[in-house]
Amino acid sequence: MSANIALVDDDRNILTSVSIAMQAEGFVTRVYSDSEAALQAILDNPPDLAIFDIKMPKMDGLELLRRVREKSNLPVIFLTSKDEELDEALGLAMGADDYIKKPFSQRLLIARVKSILRRTELMKLSDEDADTEGLEPLVRGNLEMDPARHLVKWRGNNVTLTVTEFMILETLANRPGVVKSRNQLMDAAYQDDVYVDDRTIDSHIKRLRRKFREVDPEFDAIDTLYGAGYRYQE
């Protein structure tokens, strides 16, 4: 069954070009130039992934994401302009899975969409309906991760992570004490040779820490080694 992609942008030219490119790859697209209408449609009939422009009238992409996140962990990619670095960081902190700067190539956007959808499908696997070899629960000190069900707990408290956050954390927790470079974390979280810059990984790490500190203010299991990368400490 083809994945359903929701596109939200007040620029109708972008909506048309992205929709055509997505349909050529076999995706089903739903396009919205009005973010308020998009919000209701997405909540009523959730797509498999959504692409939001940040700068939109009435309700910008950040507010749209905030409202969606109140009800759903839907994978979201942001489209940003070159001068929107602060908005990018805010978007990632609020739970976006990725962002792409305008102008962008359709090929890059499609590669990012496919990568996130593949990781999302992996997280949906269960031991009742799929071979879960390699998806056994992972326990590292106070951390519990169940890749087959996309569940994370810290000191018994649930922590809700996006697909990208889960993949980064799993990569770190699989080898406690071992330093993982940003490039290694990129390889784990983004496949198909999809390029992301260092700031994206750093933003995901900051968001991971923030989410764990919401359930445990003393959380300090992810270390930064400046110039080298990150490591998980039990």
Short mmCIF file of C-alpha atoms in Angstrom, two decimals:
data_model
loop_
_atom_site.label_atom_id
_atom_site.label_comp_id
_atom_site.label_asym_id
_atom_site.label_seq_id
_atom_site.Cartn_x
_atom_site.Cartn_y
_atom_site.Cartn_z
CA MET A 1 0.00 0.00 0.00
CA SER A 2 1.38 3.44 -1.00
CA ALA A 3 2.40 5.79 1.78
CA ASN A 4 0.22 8.86 2.23
CA ILE A 5 2.09 12.17 2.41
CA ALA A 6 0.54 15.47 3.56
CA LEU A 7 2.13 18.60 2.06
CA VAL A 8 1.45 21.96 3.74
CA ASP A 9 2.81 25.15 2.14
CA ASP A 10 1.24 28.47 1.18
CA ASP A 11 3.30 28.45 -2.05
CA ARG A 12 1.13 26.60 -4.57
CA ASN A 13 4.05 26.18 -6.98
CA ILE A 14 5.95 24.20 -4.35
CA LEU A 15 2.86 22.17 -3.53
CA THR A 16 2.40 21.27 -7.18
CA SER A 17 6.03 20.42 -7.94
CA VAL A 18 6.54 18.37 -4.76
CA SER A 19 3.25 16.55 -5.22
CA ILE A 20 4.11 15.59 -8.81
CA ALA A 21 7.55 14.33 -7.75
CA MET A 22 6.08 12.32 -4.86
CA GLN A 23 3.39 10.76 -7.02
CA ALA A 24 6.02 9.76 -9.56
CA GLU A 25 7.65 7.75 -6.75
CA GLY A 26 4.35 6.01 -5.98
CA PHE A 27 3.28 8.10 -2.99
CA VAL A 28 -0.26 9.32 -2.44
CA THR A 29 -0.25 13.06 -1.70
CA ARG A 30 -2.66 15.43 0.04
CA VAL A 31 -1.88 19.12 -0.43
CA TYR A 32 -2.92 22.07 1.73
CA SER A 33 -2.17 25.76 1.23
CA ASP A 34 -4.05 26.66 4.42
CA SER A 35 -2.38 25.43 7.61
CA GLU A 36 -5.55 25.64 9.70
CA ALA A 37 -7.42 23.40 7.27
CA ALA A 38 -4.40 21.10 7.15
CA LEU A 39 -4.39 20.70 10.94
CA GLN A 40 -7.96 19.46 11.08
CA ALA A 41 -7.49 17.13 8.11
CA ILE A 42 -4.28 15.67 9.55
CA LEU A 43 -5.85 15.03 12.94
CA ASP A 44 -9.02 13.56 11.43
CA ASN A 45 -7.21 11.35 8.92
CA PRO A 46 -3.49 11.06 9.78
CA PRO A 47 -1.08 10.58 6.87
CA ASP A 48 2.07 8.44 7.09
CA LEU A 49 4.31 11.52 6.99
CA ALA A 50 3.85 15.27 6.70
CA ILE A 51 5.95 18.02 5.15
CA PHE A 52 5.42 21.51 6.61
CA ASP A 53 6.71 24.86 5.44
CA ILE A 54 7.75 26.97 8.44
CA LYS A 55 6.72 30.44 7.22
CA MET A 56 2.98 30.41 6.55
CA PRO A 57 0.19 32.92 7.29
CA LYS A 58 -2.51 32.32 9.93
CA MET A 59 -0.63 29.44 11.56
CA ASP A 60 3.07 28.90 10.87
CA GLY A 61 4.69 25.48 10.64
CA LEU A 62 5.99 25.59 14.20
CA GLU A 63 2.52 26.15 15.63
CA LEU A 64 1.10 23.52 13.29
CA LEU A 65 3.68 21.03 14.55
CA ARG A 66 2.95 21.92 18.18
CA ARG A 67 -0.75 21.26 17.67
CA VAL A 68 -0.11 17.99 15.85
CA ARG A 69 2.29 16.84 18.57
CA GLU A 70 -0.47 17.21 21.16
CA LYS A 71 -2.25 14.28 19.49
CA SER A 72 0.26 12.42 17.34
CA ASN A 73 3.89 11.34 16.88
CA LEU A 74 3.48 11.69 13.11
CA PRO A 75 6.85 11.97 11.29
CA VAL A 76 7.32 15.55 10.10
CA ILE A 77 9.87 17.18 7.78
CA PHE A 78 10.22 20.97 7.77
CA LEU A 79 10.94 23.11 4.72
CA THR A 80 12.97 26.15 5.77
CA SER A 81 14.55 29.19 4.14
CA LYS A 82 18.26 29.86 4.37
CA ASP A 83 17.79 32.56 7.02
CA GLU A 84 15.64 30.47 9.35
CA GLU A 85 18.32 28.78 11.48
CA LEU A 86 16.55 29.67 14.75
CA ASP A 87 13.27 28.29 13.44
CA GLU A 88 15.02 25.08 12.37
CA ALA A 89 16.37 24.58 15.89
CA LEU A 90 12.96 25.30 17.40
CA GLY A 91 11.32 22.87 14.99
CA LEU A 92 13.70 20.07 15.88
CA ALA A 93 13.30 20.83 19.57
CA MET A 94 9.53 20.57 19.18
CA GLY A 95 9.71 17.15 17.55
CA ALA A 96 10.29 17.51 13.81
CA ASP A 97 12.19 14.54 12.37
CA ASP A 98 14.15 16.48 9.78
CA TYR A 99 14.38 19.73 7.86
CA ILE A 100 15.40 20.72 4.33
CA LYS A 101 16.48 24.17 3.22
CA LYS A 102 14.87 25.93 0.29
CA PRO A 103 15.66 25.81 -2.56
CA PHE A 104 15.97 22.02 -2.44
CA SER A 105 16.16 19.20 -4.95
CA GLN A 106 13.15 16.91 -5.27
CA ARG A 107 15.57 13.98 -5.23
CA LEU A 108 16.90 14.98 -1.79
CA LEU A 109 13.43 15.46 -0.35
CA ILE A 110 12.24 12.09 -1.67
CA ALA A 111 15.33 10.37 -0.24
CA ARG A 112 14.66 11.89 3.19
CA VAL A 113 10.99 10.87 3.03
CA LYS A 114 11.85 7.27 2.09
CA SER A 115 14.47 7.04 4.83
CA ILE A 116 12.09 8.24 7.55
CA LEU A 117 9.25 6.03 6.31
CA ARG A 118 11.51 2.97 6.36
CA ARG A 119 12.55 3.69 9.93
CA THR A 120 8.94 4.28 10.90
CA GLU A 121 7.91 0.92 9.46
CA LEU A 122 10.75 -0.78 11.32
CA MET A 123 9.48 0.67 14.58
CA LYS A 124 5.99 -0.70 13.89
CA LEU A 125 7.17 -4.28 13.68
CA SER A 126 6.04 -6.62 16.45
CA ASP A 127 7.05 -10.14 17.30
CA GLU A 128 3.54 -11.32 16.37
CA ASP A 129 3.74 -10.22 12.74
CA ALA A 130 7.43 -10.08 11.86
CA ASP A 131 10.80 -11.62 12.44
CA THR A 132 12.20 -9.54 15.28
CA GLU A 133 15.73 -10.91 15.21
CA GLY A 134 17.96 -7.99 16.15
CA LEU A 135 15.01 -6.17 17.72
CA GLU A 136 15.29 -7.60 21.22
CA PRO A 137 14.68 -5.20 24.14
CA LEU A 138 17.77 -3.27 25.21
CA VAL A 139 18.45 -2.51 28.88
CA ARG A 140 21.27 -0.18 29.89
CA GLY A 141 21.11 0.81 33.53
CA ASN A 142 17.97 2.90 33.99
CA LEU A 143 17.23 2.84 30.28
CA GLU A 144 14.87 0.34 28.63
CA MET A 145 14.33 0.31 24.88
CA ASP A 146 12.03 -1.99 22.91
CA PRO A 147 12.81 -1.48 19.19
CA ALA A 148 10.02 -3.80 18.05
CA ARG A 149 7.42 -1.59 19.71
CA HIS A 150 9.23 1.76 19.65
CA LEU A 151 8.97 2.01 23.45
CA VAL A 152 11.45 3.80 25.70
CA LYS A 153 11.48 3.99 29.49
CA TRP A 154 13.79 5.75 31.93
CA ARG A 155 13.54 4.69 35.58
CA GLY A 156 10.22 3.09 34.65
CA ASN A 157 8.80 6.28 33.10
CA ASN A 158 7.75 6.37 29.46
CA VAL A 159 9.71 8.71 27.18
CA THR A 160 8.15 9.49 23.80
CA LEU A 161 10.72 9.76 21.01
CA THR A 162 10.50 10.38 17.31
CA VAL A 163 11.89 7.75 14.96
CA THR A 164 15.10 9.73 14.42
CA GLU A 165 15.64 10.26 18.16
CA PHE A 166 15.08 6.57 18.81
CA MET A 167 17.66 5.52 16.21
CA ILE A 168 20.28 7.91 17.58
CA LEU A 169 19.73 6.82 21.17
CA GLU A 170 19.77 3.14 20.23
CA THR A 171 23.09 3.61 18.43
CA LEU A 172 24.62 5.22 21.52
CA ALA A 173 23.11 2.78 24.04
CA ASN A 174 24.19 -0.29 22.07
CA ARG A 175 27.82 0.51 22.90
CA PRO A 176 27.99 2.19 26.33
CA GLY A 177 31.15 4.19 26.84
CA VAL A 178 32.05 4.12 23.15
CA VAL A 179 32.25 7.53 21.49
CA LYS A 180 30.10 7.85 18.38
CA SER A 181 31.00 10.62 15.97
CA ARG A 182 28.36 12.80 14.39
CA ASN A 183 28.99 11.01 11.11
CA GLN A 184 28.32 7.64 12.73
CA LEU A 185 25.09 8.93 14.23
CA MET A 186 24.10 10.35 10.85
CA ASP A 187 24.70 6.94 9.26
CA ALA A 188 22.51 5.29 11.90
CA ALA A 189 19.65 7.77 11.68
CA TYR A 190 19.76 8.64 7.99
CA GLN A 191 20.20 6.09 5.26
CA ASP A 192 20.59 6.17 1.46
CA ASP A 193 23.54 8.58 1.65
CA VAL A 194 21.20 11.37 2.73
CA TYR A 195 23.28 14.33 3.88
CA VAL A 196 22.53 16.26 7.06
CA ASP A 197 24.83 18.73 8.74
CA ASP A 198 26.33 18.52 12.22
CA ARG A 199 23.82 20.99 13.65
CA THR A 200 20.96 18.59 12.93
CA ILE A 201 22.55 15.82 15.02
CA ASP A 202 23.37 18.28 17.80
CA SER A 203 19.74 19.45 17.84
CA HIS A 204 18.49 15.87 18.11
CA ILE A 205 20.85 15.22 21.04
CA LYS A 206 19.65 18.37 22.83
CA ARG A 207 16.07 17.28 22.32
CA LEU A 208 16.82 13.78 23.65
CA ARG A 209 18.33 15.24 26.80
CA ARG A 210 15.40 17.58 27.28
CA LYS A 211 12.85 14.77 26.99
CA PHE A 212 14.69 12.57 29.50
CA ARG A 213 15.12 15.47 31.91
CA GLU A 214 11.37 15.99 31.85
CA VAL A 215 11.05 12.63 33.67
CA ASP A 216 14.38 12.85 35.50
CA PRO A 217 15.98 16.29 36.05
CA GLU A 218 19.25 14.55 36.97
CA PHE A 219 19.56 12.71 33.64
CA ASP A 220 23.16 12.85 32.42
CA ALA A 221 23.65 9.59 30.53
CA ILE A 222 24.58 11.22 27.19
CA ASP A 223 28.03 12.80 27.28
CA THR A 224 29.42 15.31 24.80
CA LEU A 225 33.06 14.90 23.86
CA TYR A 226 33.87 18.15 22.10
CA GLY A 227 35.44 17.59 18.72
CA ALA A 228 34.77 13.84 18.90
CA GLY A 229 31.05 13.18 19.29
CA TYR A 230 28.77 11.64 21.92
CA ARG A 231 28.64 8.58 24.14
CA TYR A 232 26.14 6.85 26.40
CA GLN A 233 27.23 6.25 29.99
CA GLU A 234 25.39 3.67 32.13
#
